[in-house]
Amino acid sequence: MSKEIIAAAQSHLHGVDLQLISQGAEALVFKTNTHPYLPTYIKPSDIQNTTNYIIKYRPFKPYRHPVLDKQLTKSRTASEAKLLSRLYTLGVPAPKLIATDAPNGIIWMECLGYDLENNGGVSSLKNWLWMLEKQFEQEQDPEKKRHNIALGDEVKSVMELVGKAVGHLHLQDIVHGDLTSSNIILVKDEENNNQPTLIDFGLSSYSSLVEDKSVDLYVLERALTSTHPMYSQQYNDWLLDGYEQVHRENKAMKKHAEIVRRLKDVRMRGRKRSMLG
Amino acid sequence: MTTNYRLLDINQFPSYKVFATVFTDVKNTDEIKSHLIKGDRQYDFAFINAENILSFEQLYSALYKALLDDTNDRKKSKTLHTELIFDLAPQKNIMECLNKFGISSHSSNLLVIKIIKSQQNYITDPQEEEKVPVWEDVFDQLNQNIDGEVVSLNDETFKNFANLNTIKKNFKLGNTFTENTDKLNRQLISVTQLKGI
């Protein structure tokens, strides 16, 4: 099945090398060395990585009516592309839009992140935390063992920045919809510090509802609990600190109080408010 | 090959050939426009007001979009040349796009593009060869019809001819406008990529 989908993607992407990096229910994500329209001697502006690009492809879903499928594919691709462009003008860190082929369900975007050392994989927050957690567990030197690197200052500052990034999004009334530690990518800034960037806005939407924002935070909290069970409490506390900070800076503490209050309710009942579905 | 014009390739669309050149200090824009409106075959080009173009990347982005929509059979205007101008602009009305981004009385710096689609994909057919024009002749003909001076086409040319005030106005950027041309460039590319979807 996967082979056929990749062949379908290739048929819309003439002469483009495709390397599958992830496959979800909604879309396939490829990495490529080819820019959709620029010759190699022209470098795209304000894009760091000019040797790799990401292609997100929403394939045809055979279980849907073909007419409906076309409409859904096109509108979801279009709204994700529009959102990426909007995030760029708002200055919220996110992959930059490079090209769109909405009728065929294709978005080209900037390739973010770097490879972690010792085959740790791409620099998602999940892989990075796993790497640090493993480093601490395997540490033999008792001196170093006294300080847990997985709970060190760098992790604290990264988690706060994640909270800030989510806060920025929410202050613009945008909810991510699928916050997990693998949908957060670390990018090195000029001073070689890790800066978290949110990716995969496929389930994002505009909402000013307290409920939707609380659910966003709750989903991330649950994702952290399941992928980093030992440390999730501390990670989440730091994250919420950052989330609070950005609301304070933007004089939105009233909103913040409502969201945090609602988050407690959501924790009690789970992310679905109604008992249906 | 001379530097009077350039031939651009878009990787994913090898069956299209794109010819590009720039003229400065053009004095007969009204004359060109009237020929264009009459549908004179000698004027079968996209005449673009270079004030709106910040970079090669922006031009490539619009070419890609036009060729993509042509391939998907989703062109909004009649020809590839008008489609290219339409895709550069944010406006939905085709006439408005042509007036603001195409040729007009006060556009003295002109980017001129010709797009040719060969009927058969990737196969070099000897009969096809004849249909592809001799670009040197295309340029000479154009040069006779335009009362202006040809300049070599590169990123610097675009930067020199771009007018940030015109861009701010034509793209209706308002408070999202930035003087940082790298960032501005990305915004303009997004406009093209999101056109009509």
Short mmCIF file of C-alpha atoms in Angstrom, two decimals, chain A residues 132-133 136 144-153 231:
data_model
loop_
_atom_site.label_atom_id
_atom_site.label_comp_id
_atom_site.label_asym_id
_atom_site.label_seq_id
_atom_site.Cartn_x
_atom_site.Cartn_y
_atom_site.Cartn_z
CA LEU A 132 19.82 13.27 27.69
CA GLU A 133 17.85 10.81 29.82
CA PHE A 136 22.28 10.32 32.65
CA LYS A 144 28.61 13.90 37.19
CA LYS A 145 25.84 11.61 38.37
CA ARG A 146 25.01 14.10 41.14
CA HIS A 147 23.46 16.47 38.63
CA ASN A 148 20.86 15.04 36.34
CA ILE A 149 21.58 16.34 32.87
CA ALA A 150 18.00 15.51 31.84
CA LEU A 151 16.81 18.05 34.42
CA GLY A 152 19.56 20.60 33.86
CA ASP A 153 19.43 24.31 33.06
CA TYR A 231 10.48 13.52 34.27
#
